[in-house]
Each structure stands twice: as structure tokens, then as C-alpha cells.
mmCIF file of C-alpha atoms and ligand atoms in Angstrom:
data_model
loop_
_atom_site.group_PDB
_atom_site.id
_atom_site.type_symbol
_atom_site.label_atom_id
_atom_site.label_comp_id
_atom_site.label_asym_id
_atom_site.label_seq_id
_atom_site.Cartn_x
_atom_site.Cartn_y
_atom_site.Cartn_z
ATOM 1 C CA MET A 1 5.049 6.799 -13.669
ATOM 2 C CA ASN A 2 5.891 5.819 -17.219
ATOM 3 C CA ILE A 3 9.047 3.916 -18.053
ATOM 4 C CA LEU A 4 10.877 6.970 -19.434
ATOM 5 C CA ASP A 5 10.454 8.841 -16.154
ATOM 6 C CA LEU A 6 12.282 6.113 -14.245
ATOM 7 C CA LYS A 7 15.999 6.485 -13.660
ATOM 8 C CA LYS A 8 17.570 3.092 -14.320
ATOM 9 C CA PRO A 9 14.561 0.836 -14.833
ATOM 10 C CA ILE A 10 14.782 -2.910 -14.598
ATOM 11 C CA TRP A 11 12.120 -5.487 -15.414
ATOM 12 C CA PHE A 12 11.983 -8.879 -17.130
ATOM 13 C CA MET A 13 9.910 -10.134 -20.019
ATOM 14 C CA ARG A 14 7.707 -12.976 -18.715
ATOM 15 C CA GLN A 15 8.489 -11.939 -15.154
ATOM 16 C CA ALA A 16 5.119 -13.326 -14.096
ATOM 17 C CA GLY A 17 4.781 -16.999 -14.799
ATOM 18 C CA ARG A 18 6.064 -20.446 -14.204
ATOM 19 C CA HIS A 19 9.443 -19.641 -12.650
ATOM 20 C CA LEU A 20 7.538 -18.264 -9.610
ATOM 21 C CA PRO A 21 6.118 -20.835 -7.147
ATOM 22 C CA GLU A 22 3.436 -18.316 -6.118
ATOM 23 C CA TYR A 23 2.299 -18.132 -9.766
ATOM 24 C CA ARG A 24 2.225 -21.931 -10.122
ATOM 25 C CA LYS A 25 0.107 -22.075 -6.994
ATOM 26 C CA ILE A 26 -2.659 -19.755 -8.232
ATOM 27 C CA ARG A 27 -2.366 -21.041 -11.820
ATOM 28 C CA ALA A 28 -3.114 -24.593 -10.552
ATOM 29 C CA LYS A 29 -6.586 -23.422 -9.481
ATOM 30 C CA LYS A 30 -7.661 -23.069 -13.120
ATOM 31 C CA ASN A 31 -7.472 -25.830 -15.651
ATOM 32 C CA ASN A 32 -7.576 -23.660 -18.689
ATOM 33 C CA PHE A 33 -4.998 -20.904 -19.299
ATOM 34 C CA LEU A 34 -7.591 -18.593 -20.862
ATOM 35 C CA ASP A 35 -9.860 -18.911 -17.822
ATOM 36 C CA PHE A 36 -6.871 -17.778 -15.773
ATOM 37 C CA CYS A 37 -6.086 -14.955 -18.223
ATOM 38 C CA PHE A 38 -9.608 -13.542 -17.989
ATOM 39 C CA ASP A 39 -10.069 -13.967 -14.238
ATOM 40 C CA TYR A 40 -9.900 -10.609 -12.441
ATOM 41 C CA GLU A 41 -8.287 -11.853 -9.200
ATOM 42 C CA SER A 42 -5.757 -14.032 -11.055
ATOM 43 C CA ILE A 43 -4.695 -11.124 -13.277
ATOM 44 C CA VAL A 44 -4.238 -8.728 -10.354
ATOM 45 C CA ARG A 45 -2.288 -11.234 -8.275
ATOM 46 C CA SER A 46 -0.024 -12.583 -11.024
ATOM 47 C CA THR A 47 0.770 -9.045 -12.243
ATOM 48 C CA LEU A 48 1.838 -7.969 -8.759
ATOM 49 C CA GLN A 49 3.719 -11.141 -7.754
ATOM 50 C CA PRO A 50 7.040 -10.237 -9.444
ATOM 51 C CA ILE A 51 6.897 -6.712 -7.968
ATOM 52 C CA GLU A 52 6.266 -8.071 -4.481
ATOM 53 C CA ARG A 53 9.068 -10.617 -4.766
ATOM 54 C CA TYR A 54 11.700 -8.558 -6.572
ATOM 55 C CA ASP A 55 10.687 -4.903 -6.095
ATOM 56 C CA ILE A 56 11.492 -4.279 -9.769
ATOM 57 C CA ASP A 57 10.417 -1.067 -11.520
ATOM 58 C CA CYS A 58 7.740 -2.212 -13.955
ATOM 59 C CA ALA A 59 4.705 -4.441 -13.759
ATOM 60 C CA ILE A 60 3.347 -5.890 -16.997
ATOM 61 C CA ILE A 61 -0.332 -6.711 -16.968
ATOM 62 C CA PHE A 62 -0.890 -10.465 -16.986
ATOM 63 C CA SER A 63 -2.524 -11.443 -20.257
ATOM 64 C CA ASP A 64 -1.484 -12.922 -23.605
ATOM 65 C CA ILE A 65 -1.078 -11.718 -27.190
ATOM 66 C CA LEU A 66 -3.538 -14.410 -28.312
ATOM 67 C CA VAL A 67 -6.543 -12.714 -26.680
ATOM 68 C CA ILE A 68 -6.932 -10.984 -30.064
ATOM 69 C CA PRO A 69 -7.776 -14.143 -32.107
ATOM 70 C CA TYR A 70 -9.924 -15.217 -29.139
ATOM 71 C CA ILE A 71 -12.154 -12.111 -29.289
ATOM 72 C CA LEU A 72 -12.215 -12.428 -33.090
ATOM 73 C CA ASP A 73 -13.904 -15.763 -32.396
ATOM 74 C CA GLN A 74 -11.195 -18.114 -33.626
ATOM 75 C CA LYS A 75 -11.244 -21.095 -31.263
ATOM 76 C CA ILE A 76 -8.067 -21.380 -29.197
ATOM 77 C CA ASP A 77 -6.666 -23.762 -26.658
ATOM 78 C CA PHE A 78 -3.450 -23.731 -24.643
ATOM 79 C CA ILE A 79 -2.245 -27.293 -24.333
ATOM 80 C CA GLN A 80 0.166 -28.042 -21.489
ATOM 81 C CA GLY A 81 3.675 -28.554 -22.823
ATOM 82 C CA MET A 82 2.511 -27.877 -26.404
ATOM 83 C CA GLY A 83 1.729 -24.161 -26.394
ATOM 84 C CA PRO A 84 -1.235 -22.536 -28.104
ATOM 85 C CA LYS A 85 -3.398 -24.398 -30.631
ATOM 86 C CA LEU A 86 -5.848 -22.401 -32.732
ATOM 87 C CA GLU A 87 -8.697 -23.671 -34.888
ATOM 88 C CA THR A 88 -7.395 -24.219 -38.448
ATOM 89 C CA LEU A 89 -9.010 -21.724 -40.817
ATOM 90 C CA GLU A 90 -8.302 -20.837 -44.441
ATOM 91 C CA ILE A 91 -7.402 -17.216 -45.141
ATOM 92 C CA LYS A 92 -10.883 -16.482 -46.562
ATOM 93 C CA ASP A 93 -12.451 -17.655 -43.293
ATOM 94 C CA LEU A 94 -9.968 -15.643 -41.253
ATOM 95 C CA LEU A 95 -11.003 -12.581 -43.251
ATOM 96 C CA ASN A 96 -14.649 -13.237 -42.372
ATOM 97 C CA LEU A 97 -14.030 -13.338 -38.625
ATOM 98 C CA THR A 98 -15.738 -10.607 -36.640
ATOM 99 C CA LEU A 99 -15.595 -9.565 -33.005
ATOM 100 C CA ASN A 100 -17.556 -11.859 -30.722
ATOM 101 C CA ARG A 101 -19.179 -9.364 -28.329
ATOM 102 C CA ARG A 102 -19.513 -11.913 -25.521
ATOM 103 C CA LYS A 103 -15.834 -12.867 -25.731
ATOM 104 C CA GLU A 104 -14.815 -9.215 -26.036
ATOM 105 C CA LYS A 105 -16.569 -8.681 -22.680
ATOM 106 C CA ASP A 106 -14.057 -11.097 -21.108
ATOM 107 C CA LEU A 107 -11.428 -8.386 -21.635
ATOM 108 C CA ASP A 108 -13.352 -6.107 -19.261
ATOM 109 C CA ASN A 109 -11.777 -8.134 -16.450
ATOM 110 C CA CYS A 110 -8.348 -7.301 -17.852
ATOM 111 C CA TYR A 111 -9.170 -3.558 -17.892
ATOM 112 C CA ARG A 112 -10.731 -3.739 -14.408
ATOM 113 C CA ALA A 113 -7.577 -5.538 -13.177
ATOM 114 C CA ILE A 114 -5.407 -2.758 -14.665
ATOM 115 C CA ARG A 115 -7.378 -0.167 -12.665
ATOM 116 C CA LYS A 116 -6.916 -2.212 -9.487
ATOM 117 C CA VAL A 117 -3.195 -2.871 -10.077
ATOM 118 C CA ARG A 118 -2.625 0.838 -10.746
ATOM 119 C CA LYS A 119 -4.230 1.612 -7.375
ATOM 120 C CA LEU A 120 -2.148 -0.976 -5.517
ATOM 121 C CA LEU A 121 1.120 -0.243 -7.292
ATOM 122 C CA ASN A 122 3.499 2.342 -5.900
ATOM 123 C CA LYS A 123 3.377 5.604 -7.906
ATOM 124 C CA ASN A 124 7.086 5.159 -8.703
ATOM 125 C CA LYS A 125 6.478 1.927 -10.602
ATOM 126 C CA CYS A 126 5.367 1.723 -14.205
ATOM 127 C CA LEU A 127 2.551 -0.449 -15.545
ATOM 128 C CA ILE A 128 2.984 -1.893 -19.024
ATOM 129 C CA GLY A 129 0.076 -2.845 -21.298
ATOM 130 C CA PHE A 130 0.766 -4.845 -24.450
ATOM 131 C CA CYS A 131 -0.363 -6.617 -27.583
ATOM 132 C CA GLY A 132 1.256 -8.781 -30.233
ATOM 133 C CA ALA A 133 2.366 -7.100 -33.441
ATOM 134 C CA PRO A 134 -0.104 -7.907 -36.250
ATOM 135 C CA LEU A 135 2.237 -10.193 -38.224
ATOM 136 C CA THR A 136 3.073 -12.276 -35.127
ATOM 137 C CA VAL A 137 -0.619 -12.627 -34.246
ATOM 138 C CA ALA A 138 -1.362 -13.507 -37.904
ATOM 139 C CA CYS A 139 1.320 -16.244 -37.784
ATOM 140 C CA TYR A 140 -0.655 -17.985 -35.019
ATOM 141 C CA MET A 141 -4.021 -17.367 -36.726
ATOM 142 C CA ILE A 142 -2.864 -18.779 -40.063
ATOM 143 C CA ASP A 143 -0.744 -21.728 -38.895
ATOM 144 C CA GLY A 144 -2.681 -22.495 -35.703
ATOM 145 C CA GLU A 145 0.508 -23.386 -33.831
ATOM 146 C CA SER A 146 4.175 -22.441 -33.693
ATOM 147 C CA LYS A 147 5.720 -25.899 -33.645
ATOM 148 C CA LYS A 148 6.108 -26.238 -37.421
ATOM 149 C CA GLY A 149 7.854 -22.936 -38.063
ATOM 150 C CA PHE A 150 4.836 -21.123 -39.569
ATOM 151 C CA ILE A 151 5.166 -22.805 -42.976
ATOM 152 C CA LYS A 152 1.602 -21.891 -44.031
ATOM 153 C CA THR A 153 2.101 -18.240 -43.171
ATOM 154 C CA LYS A 154 5.427 -18.048 -45.005
ATOM 155 C CA LYS A 155 3.830 -19.547 -48.140
ATOM 156 C CA LEU A 156 0.863 -17.197 -47.950
ATOM 157 C CA LEU A 157 3.079 -14.126 -47.560
ATOM 158 C CA LYS A 158 4.389 -14.976 -51.033
ATOM 159 C CA SER A 159 1.262 -16.314 -52.749
ATOM 160 C CA ASP A 160 -1.489 -14.031 -51.426
ATOM 161 C CA LYS A 161 0.027 -10.817 -50.222
ATOM 162 C CA LEU A 162 -3.182 -8.809 -50.568
ATOM 163 C CA LYS A 163 -5.264 -11.136 -48.422
ATOM 164 C CA VAL A 164 -2.588 -11.224 -45.726
ATOM 165 C CA LYS A 165 -2.474 -7.425 -45.742
ATOM 166 C CA LYS A 166 -6.238 -7.398 -45.276
ATOM 167 C CA LEU A 167 -5.948 -9.730 -42.292
ATOM 168 C CA LEU A 168 -3.211 -7.521 -40.824
ATOM 169 C CA ARG A 169 -5.504 -4.471 -41.128
ATOM 170 C CA LYS A 170 -8.183 -6.286 -39.158
ATOM 171 C CA ILE A 171 -5.661 -7.144 -36.422
ATOM 172 C CA VAL A 172 -4.393 -3.529 -36.414
ATOM 173 C CA ASP A 173 -7.911 -2.228 -35.717
ATOM 174 C CA VAL A 174 -8.678 -4.646 -32.894
ATOM 175 C CA SER A 175 -5.198 -4.235 -31.342
ATOM 176 C CA THR A 176 -5.491 -0.427 -31.425
ATOM 177 C CA VAL A 177 -8.721 -0.572 -29.418
ATOM 178 C CA HIS A 178 -7.177 -3.063 -26.971
ATOM 179 C CA LEU A 179 -4.129 -0.835 -26.378
ATOM 180 C CA ILE A 180 -6.272 2.274 -25.956
ATOM 181 C CA ASN A 181 -8.423 0.493 -23.398
ATOM 182 C CA GLN A 182 -5.327 -0.625 -21.487
ATOM 183 C CA TYR A 183 -3.969 2.929 -21.549
ATOM 184 C CA LYS A 184 -7.271 4.436 -20.405
ATOM 185 C CA SER A 185 -7.482 1.896 -17.582
ATOM 186 C CA GLY A 186 -4.077 2.918 -16.219
ATOM 187 C CA CYS A 187 -1.195 1.449 -18.245
ATOM 188 C CA ASP A 188 1.388 4.228 -18.643
ATOM 189 C CA THR A 189 3.690 2.370 -21.060
ATOM 190 C CA LEU A 190 2.740 0.146 -24.021
ATOM 191 C CA MET A 191 4.656 -2.684 -25.667
ATOM 192 C CA ILE A 192 4.186 -4.414 -29.032
ATOM 193 C CA PHE A 193 5.687 -7.926 -29.274
ATOM 194 C CA GLU A 194 6.876 -8.949 -32.773
ATOM 195 C CA SER A 195 8.186 -12.333 -31.649
ATOM 196 C CA TRP A 196 8.212 -13.793 -35.165
ATOM 197 C CA ALA A 197 9.769 -10.892 -37.084
ATOM 198 C CA GLY A 198 12.355 -13.417 -38.294
ATOM 199 C CA SER A 199 9.677 -15.205 -40.404
ATOM 200 C CA VAL A 200 9.549 -12.433 -43.001
ATOM 201 C CA ASP A 201 11.887 -11.835 -45.980
ATOM 202 C CA PHE A 202 13.531 -8.422 -45.856
ATOM 203 C CA LYS A 203 11.925 -7.378 -49.141
ATOM 204 C CA HIS A 204 8.500 -7.691 -47.481
ATOM 205 C CA TYR A 205 9.339 -5.880 -44.248
ATOM 206 C CA ASN A 206 7.507 -2.744 -45.256
ATOM 207 C CA ASP A 207 4.150 -4.422 -45.881
ATOM 208 C CA PHE A 208 4.201 -7.030 -43.147
ATOM 209 C CA LEU A 209 6.273 -5.574 -40.325
ATOM 210 C CA TYR A 210 6.561 -1.789 -40.608
ATOM 211 C CA GLU A 211 3.174 -0.683 -41.951
ATOM 212 C CA PRO A 212 0.948 -2.528 -39.438
ATOM 213 C CA VAL A 213 2.982 -1.436 -36.393
ATOM 214 C CA LYS A 214 3.327 2.119 -37.742
ATOM 215 C CA GLN A 215 -0.431 2.215 -38.211
ATOM 216 C CA ILE A 216 -1.119 1.134 -34.626
ATOM 217 C CA ILE A 217 1.279 3.811 -33.318
ATOM 218 C CA LYS A 218 -0.257 6.435 -35.620
ATOM 219 C CA ASN A 219 -3.756 5.500 -34.419
ATOM 220 C CA LEU A 220 -2.686 5.756 -30.788
ATOM 221 C CA ARG A 221 -0.990 9.111 -31.249
ATOM 222 C CA SER A 222 -3.964 10.549 -33.150
ATOM 223 C CA LEU A 223 -6.134 9.615 -30.157
ATOM 224 C CA ASN A 224 -3.762 11.398 -27.769
ATOM 225 C CA VAL A 225 -2.307 8.259 -26.253
ATOM 226 C CA ASN A 226 1.049 9.662 -25.248
ATOM 227 C CA ALA A 227 2.477 6.651 -23.396
ATOM 228 C CA PRO A 228 5.982 5.589 -24.442
ATOM 229 C CA ILE A 229 5.828 2.673 -26.880
ATOM 230 C CA ILE A 230 8.263 -0.244 -26.799
ATOM 231 C CA VAL A 231 8.626 -2.492 -29.844
ATOM 232 C CA PHE A 232 10.331 -5.883 -29.808
ATOM 233 C CA PRO A 233 11.244 -7.231 -33.246
ATOM 234 C CA LYS A 234 12.712 -10.569 -32.192
ATOM 235 C CA GLY A 235 15.067 -12.465 -34.490
ATOM 236 C CA ILE A 236 15.587 -9.581 -36.904
ATOM 237 C CA GLY A 237 19.407 -9.309 -36.563
ATOM 238 C CA LYS A 238 21.110 -6.302 -38.117
ATOM 239 C CA LYS A 239 17.911 -5.261 -39.888
ATOM 240 C CA ILE A 240 16.908 -3.810 -36.524
ATOM 241 C CA VAL A 241 18.487 -0.543 -37.686
ATOM 242 C CA ASP A 242 16.162 -0.322 -40.682
ATOM 243 C CA TYR A 243 13.274 -1.422 -38.455
ATOM 244 C CA SER A 244 13.906 1.324 -35.905
ATOM 245 C CA ASN A 245 14.165 3.932 -38.674
ATOM 246 C CA ASN A 246 10.793 2.901 -40.066
ATOM 247 C CA VAL A 247 8.617 2.165 -37.047
ATOM 248 C CA PHE A 248 8.297 5.279 -34.955
ATOM 249 C CA ALA A 249 8.602 3.800 -31.485
ATOM 250 C CA ASP A 250 10.237 5.354 -28.410
ATOM 251 C CA ILE A 251 11.990 2.243 -27.167
ATOM 252 C CA ILE A 252 13.338 -0.801 -28.967
ATOM 253 C CA SER A 253 13.867 -4.088 -27.179
ATOM 254 C CA ILE A 254 16.900 -6.012 -28.360
ATOM 255 C CA ASP A 255 17.190 -9.791 -28.368
ATOM 256 C CA GLN A 256 20.277 -11.661 -27.196
ATOM 257 C CA ASN A 257 21.551 -12.322 -30.705
ATOM 258 C CA ILE A 258 22.428 -8.666 -31.229
ATOM 259 C CA GLU A 259 25.580 -7.170 -29.682
ATOM 260 C CA MET A 260 24.554 -4.233 -27.503
ATOM 261 C CA SER A 261 27.733 -2.310 -28.403
ATOM 262 C CA TRP A 262 26.836 -2.684 -32.084
ATOM 263 C CA ALA A 263 23.232 -1.572 -31.406
ATOM 264 C CA ILE A 264 24.470 1.529 -29.584
ATOM 265 C CA LYS A 265 26.616 2.537 -32.547
ATOM 266 C CA ASN A 266 24.039 1.810 -35.215
ATOM 267 C CA ILE A 267 20.557 2.559 -33.853
ATOM 268 C CA GLN A 268 19.575 6.233 -33.956
ATOM 269 C CA LYS A 269 20.492 8.034 -30.761
ATOM 270 C CA ASP A 270 17.025 9.243 -29.792
ATOM 271 C CA ILE A 271 15.668 5.698 -29.525
ATOM 272 C CA ILE A 272 15.984 4.141 -26.087
ATOM 273 C CA LEU A 273 17.363 0.606 -25.936
ATOM 274 C CA GLN A 274 16.018 -2.229 -23.808
ATOM 275 C CA GLY A 275 17.510 -5.662 -23.140
ATOM 276 C CA ASN A 276 19.391 -7.929 -23.809
ATOM 277 C CA ILE A 277 20.708 -10.591 -21.383
ATOM 278 C CA ASP A 278 20.357 -14.112 -22.757
ATOM 279 C CA PRO A 279 17.559 -15.896 -20.802
ATOM 280 C CA GLU A 280 19.682 -19.079 -20.868
ATOM 281 C CA LYS A 281 22.381 -17.233 -18.928
ATOM 282 C CA LEU A 282 19.795 -16.232 -16.336
ATOM 283 C CA LEU A 283 18.709 -19.875 -16.158
ATOM 284 C CA ILE A 284 22.236 -21.202 -15.675
ATOM 285 C CA GLY A 285 23.569 -18.426 -13.419
ATOM 286 C CA GLY A 286 27.103 -18.472 -12.026
ATOM 287 C CA ARG A 287 30.105 -16.390 -13.093
ATOM 288 C CA ASP A 288 29.029 -16.203 -16.715
ATOM 289 C CA LEU A 289 25.781 -14.465 -15.738
ATOM 290 C CA GLU A 290 27.606 -12.034 -13.497
ATOM 291 C CA THR A 291 30.171 -11.197 -16.184
ATOM 292 C CA SER A 292 27.473 -10.694 -18.853
ATOM 293 C CA VAL A 293 25.424 -8.362 -16.648
ATOM 294 C CA LYS A 294 28.476 -6.265 -15.729
ATOM 295 C CA LYS A 295 29.613 -6.129 -19.360
ATOM 296 C CA LEU A 296 26.161 -4.980 -20.478
ATOM 297 C CA LEU A 297 26.028 -2.273 -17.799
ATOM 298 C CA LYS A 298 29.421 -0.992 -18.893
ATOM 299 C CA THR A 299 28.398 -1.001 -22.557
ATOM 300 C CA VAL A 300 25.244 1.054 -21.932
ATOM 301 C CA SER A 301 26.745 3.424 -19.359
ATOM 302 C CA ASN A 302 26.522 6.420 -21.714
ATOM 303 C CA ARG A 303 23.071 5.788 -23.106
ATOM 304 C CA LYS A 304 19.612 5.614 -21.578
ATOM 305 C CA HIS A 305 18.869 1.928 -21.209
ATOM 306 C CA ILE A 306 16.148 -0.274 -19.744
ATOM 307 C CA PHE A 307 17.563 -3.403 -18.170
ATOM 308 C CA ASN A 308 15.835 -6.586 -19.397
ATOM 309 C CA LEU A 309 16.462 -9.915 -21.073
ATOM 310 C CA GLY A 310 16.700 -10.685 -24.798
ATOM 311 C CA HIS A 311 13.464 -12.722 -24.474
ATOM 312 C CA GLY A 312 11.258 -14.096 -21.681
ATOM 313 C CA ILE A 313 12.395 -15.702 -18.411
ATOM 314 C CA LEU A 314 12.575 -19.481 -18.908
ATOM 315 C CA PRO A 315 10.295 -21.548 -16.642
ATOM 316 C CA GLY A 316 13.099 -23.352 -14.732
ATOM 317 C CA THR A 317 15.005 -20.155 -13.862
ATOM 318 C CA PRO A 318 16.121 -20.076 -10.192
ATOM 319 C CA ILE A 319 14.773 -17.109 -8.234
ATOM 320 C CA SER A 320 18.231 -16.576 -6.706
ATOM 321 C CA ASN A 321 19.626 -15.838 -10.199
ATOM 322 C CA VAL A 322 17.015 -13.129 -10.747
ATOM 323 C CA HIS A 323 17.888 -11.574 -7.361
ATOM 324 C CA LYS A 324 21.567 -11.714 -8.238
ATOM 325 C CA VAL A 325 21.038 -9.755 -11.466
ATOM 326 C CA ILE A 326 18.887 -7.143 -9.719
ATOM 327 C CA ASN A 327 21.540 -6.681 -7.014
ATOM 328 C CA ILE A 328 24.296 -6.150 -9.575
ATOM 329 C CA VAL A 329 22.206 -3.666 -11.566
ATOM 330 C CA ARG A 330 21.169 -1.719 -8.455
ATOM 331 C CA SER A 331 24.676 -1.567 -7.033
ATOM 332 C CA CYS A 332 26.258 -0.206 -10.215
HETATM 333 O O1 CP3 B 401 4.953 -11.604 -17.325
HETATM 334 C C1 CP3 B 401 4.621 -11.299 -18.486
HETATM 335 O O2 CP3 B 401 5.444 -11.114 -19.401
HETATM 336 C C2 CP3 B 401 3.150 -11.017 -18.792
HETATM 337 C C3 CP3 B 401 2.418 -12.042 -19.398
HETATM 338 C C4 CP3 B 401 2.652 -12.555 -20.823
HETATM 339 C C5 CP3 B 401 2.290 -13.882 -21.176
HETATM 340 N N1 CP3 B 401 2.436 -14.019 -22.526
HETATM 341 C C6 CP3 B 401 1.793 -14.895 -20.228
HETATM 342 C C7 CP3 B 401 1.839 -16.327 -20.594
HETATM 343 C C8 CP3 B 401 3.100 -11.926 -21.994
HETATM 344 C C9 CP3 B 401 3.649 -10.507 -22.186
HETATM 345 C C10 CP3 B 401 2.945 -12.858 -23.067
HETATM 346 C C11 CP3 B 401 3.261 -12.531 -24.477
HETATM 347 C C12 CP3 B 401 3.263 -13.620 -25.480
HETATM 348 N N2 CP3 B 401 2.433 -14.703 -25.572
HETATM 349 C C13 CP3 B 401 4.109 -13.623 -26.625
HETATM 350 C C14 CP3 B 401 5.121 -12.541 -26.978
HETATM 351 C C15 CP3 B 401 6.379 -12.642 -26.207
HETATM 352 C C16 CP3 B 401 7.188 -13.883 -26.485
HETATM 353 O O3 CP3 B 401 7.308 -14.693 -25.545
HETATM 354 O O4 CP3 B 401 7.681 -14.046 -27.605
HETATM 355 C C17 CP3 B 401 3.806 -14.786 -27.357
HETATM 356 C C18 CP3 B 401 4.464 -15.232 -28.652
HETATM 357 C C19 CP3 B 401 2.732 -15.446 -26.681
HETATM 358 C C20 CP3 B 401 2.031 -16.688 -27.108
HETATM 359 C C21 CP3 B 401 2.076 -17.751 -26.089
HETATM 360 N N3 CP3 B 401 1.410 -17.737 -24.878
HETATM 361 C C22 CP3 B 401 2.774 -18.987 -26.167
HETATM 362 C C23 CP3 B 401 3.646 -19.405 -27.339
HETATM 363 C C24 CP3 B 401 2.514 -19.695 -24.987
HETATM 364 C C25 CP3 B 401 2.922 -21.100 -24.628
HETATM 365 C C26 CP3 B 401 4.344 -21.252 -24.448
HETATM 366 C C27 CP3 B 401 4.788 -20.647 -23.143
HETATM 367 O O5 CP3 B 401 5.625 -19.736 -23.174
HETATM 368 O O6 CP3 B 401 4.298 -21.130 -22.141
HETATM 369 C C28 CP3 B 401 1.694 -18.876 -24.169
HETATM 370 C C29 CP3 B 401 1.186 -19.197 -22.792
HETATM 371 C C30 CP3 B 401 1.564 -18.258 -21.708
HETATM 372 N N4 CP3 B 401 1.449 -16.903 -21.781
HETATM 373 C C31 CP3 B 401 2.042 -18.614 -20.404
HETATM 374 C C32 CP3 B 401 2.208 -17.407 -19.699
HETATM 375 C C33 CP3 B 401 2.653 -17.239 -18.269
HETATM 376 C C34 CP3 B 401 2.241 -20.020 -19.860
HETATM 377 C C35 CP3 B 401 0.942 -20.708 -19.671
HETATM 378 C C36 CP3 B 401 0.689 -21.313 -18.315
HETATM 379 O O7 CP3 B 401 0.976 -20.748 -17.252
HETATM 380 O O8 CP3 B 401 0.117 -22.417 -18.326
#
């Protein structure tokens, strides 16, 4: 069942992962994060773990947005405590990258896992497939890491717009195929993560944020992929209104820095809103969490809304806090 067919859906970004002891247990069996990400059994189990523990409404297939540079043959490593580290390449070398057929084959395990998860998952639950938005993926490809605030990317967006646009087109093509394959394997809802939307100047939004995402959606629709599409332009602030008017998505995920009451007033009525509890509040718990969840539910009571956080669950989040939120949402 896709996410729009569900009544009052609730799920959490990064619901699979380090806050779950059962995830840490299977994750410990593989040294390398990518080996885990491409291992059929690990994908199936880690995708289902949050559903088994919390009985929430959506599963999101366990993978990462950086599988795209990986299949484009840019070397990538996930270093514990440091995050991803990609081989440093100049823009001209990035433009020369082509699909590595052997590495692309690794994604077959992801698609096979989607088919298996769809079989095991209750028909009333939705299964989300995803990719990174092209600019966010390009940020990692150009800078190689996120620790320094994507300085190289920001400079290049100003000094060599045409080359960046060319790189974005390459990412659009590969991401379109990846989303179609996820859809055909059984994902009924698709999500595009623009985690670094905040790195772009407003005057360049059209070229770097809107056009690439619009193109992916247009490609999907022209190939009869009719799954609802969620976009998540993180860190964009009030420009989210302009964003939602320009990128033709069904659902927009809202980060914790935007007031939901403001979003309801300002974002066009036919777009469904998702979010936006602060992950820090979920981490800390207590009365403040309870009050925020109740306030959010009251704010969205007259509009279709998908309950979620403003970003991913933080690794140290207590499981009891997640249960507490689910209980409040379900009892309202
Ligand atoms: O439960 C889920 O949400 C599904 C799995 C998922 C992961 N990454 C697993 C993961 C999803 C949807 C992502 C998306 C992702 N990956 C984004 C977009 C969303 C966001 O958080 O902004 C981004 C920017 C990435 C890139 C990435 N992957 C980073 C920066 C890191 C390291 C930092 C971190 O959060 O750990 C990863 C690694 C990663 N991806 C982990 C997980 C569970 C942790 C690695 C581990 O278990 O060792």
C-alpha cells in the first residue's frame, strides 16, 4: 500500500540503524558499511527490524544515497565516526566517470531484497525506495566529505556552473534508473533526499535544486511510475514555499527549523506535509517531547500529514522515547 493510501501514517527517517541494538548486532558482522549495504540478508533484516520492533506504517529499504557515486566508480569509504570519504577528483574527472558494470551488479542485491521485503511485509504497510537529490550527491562527489562544509562545491557552483550542471545531469540519469528499479522491485513510495539544499544561494535554486529533481520526477512519470514522491529539501527555511511550487512532488518533508503552522498556511494545499519533530527532542525525551508531539498533532489536525522527524533518528536515541511518540500519535 503506498503512503497516500494509509490513514495516519507514522515512520521515522533513519529508523533502521544504530539506535537499534538488533541493527548493531548484525552490522558488527561486517567491517565495511558498503559490504553491509550490498548484502541481501543484511538489507532484508535491517529494513524489517524497525517494523518488527515498532509496528510503524512504512519500511524504508536499507541502503544509502552514496551508492550512486559507488556505481559510477568513484572510490568510497565509510570511516567509523568520520562519515563517508570519497576519492578526491577534479570536476573534469568526475565528468569522465562511467558506470562500473560490476559495481552496478551489487545493486541487484538491493532490488532482490526489496522483492523479499515486499513479500514479508504486511500489505497494509508501505515500502519506501529512495535516492539522494543530485545536488546533495554532487556535494559528496566534489568535496569527498561533509566535514568541511562543502567549500569546494560552493566555489564550483559559482565558478563553473556549466560543468556542475553536466555532472548533475549524469546523476539524474543514474538516479532515475535506480528509482525505477526500486519501484519495479516493489517499492510503492519514493523519496528524494536533498540534505544539503542549504548549500545553494537562492539565485541558483533553479539550476541546482529544482531542475535536477524536476527532471527525475518527469522521467519517472513518463515511464508510468505512479508512486507518490516525497522530497526533503533540508535547511531551506522559508524558501520551501518556492521549492514546493517548482518541484512537482506529492509530499514535502519539513525539517525542524520550520514552524509547521507556518508551513500549513504557506505551502500549497494539495501538497502533503511530512515531519517535523526535532530529533534532539526524541533523543532527550521527557515532557518536552510529549508537548511537542501533541502540539504538532493539533497543528496538523485539519491537513493530511505524515508523522516523522525533521531529520534522522540520532544514534543514542532511547527506544522507549520512540515508543512513547508512537503511542501518543496512535492514541490521538
Ligand atoms: O533507516 C533508514 O533511513 C534507511 C537507511 C538510510 C541510510 N542512509 C543508512 C545509513 C538512508 C535513507 C540514508 C540516507 C542518507 N545517507 C542521507 C540522506 C538523509 C540524511 O541523513 O540527511 C545522507 C546525507 C547519507 C550519507 C551518509 N551515510 C552519511 C553522512 C553517513 C555517515 C554518518 C551517519 O549518519 O552515520 C552514512 C552512513 C549510514 N547510512 C549509516 C546508516 C545506518 C551509519 C553507518 C553504520 O551503521 O556504520
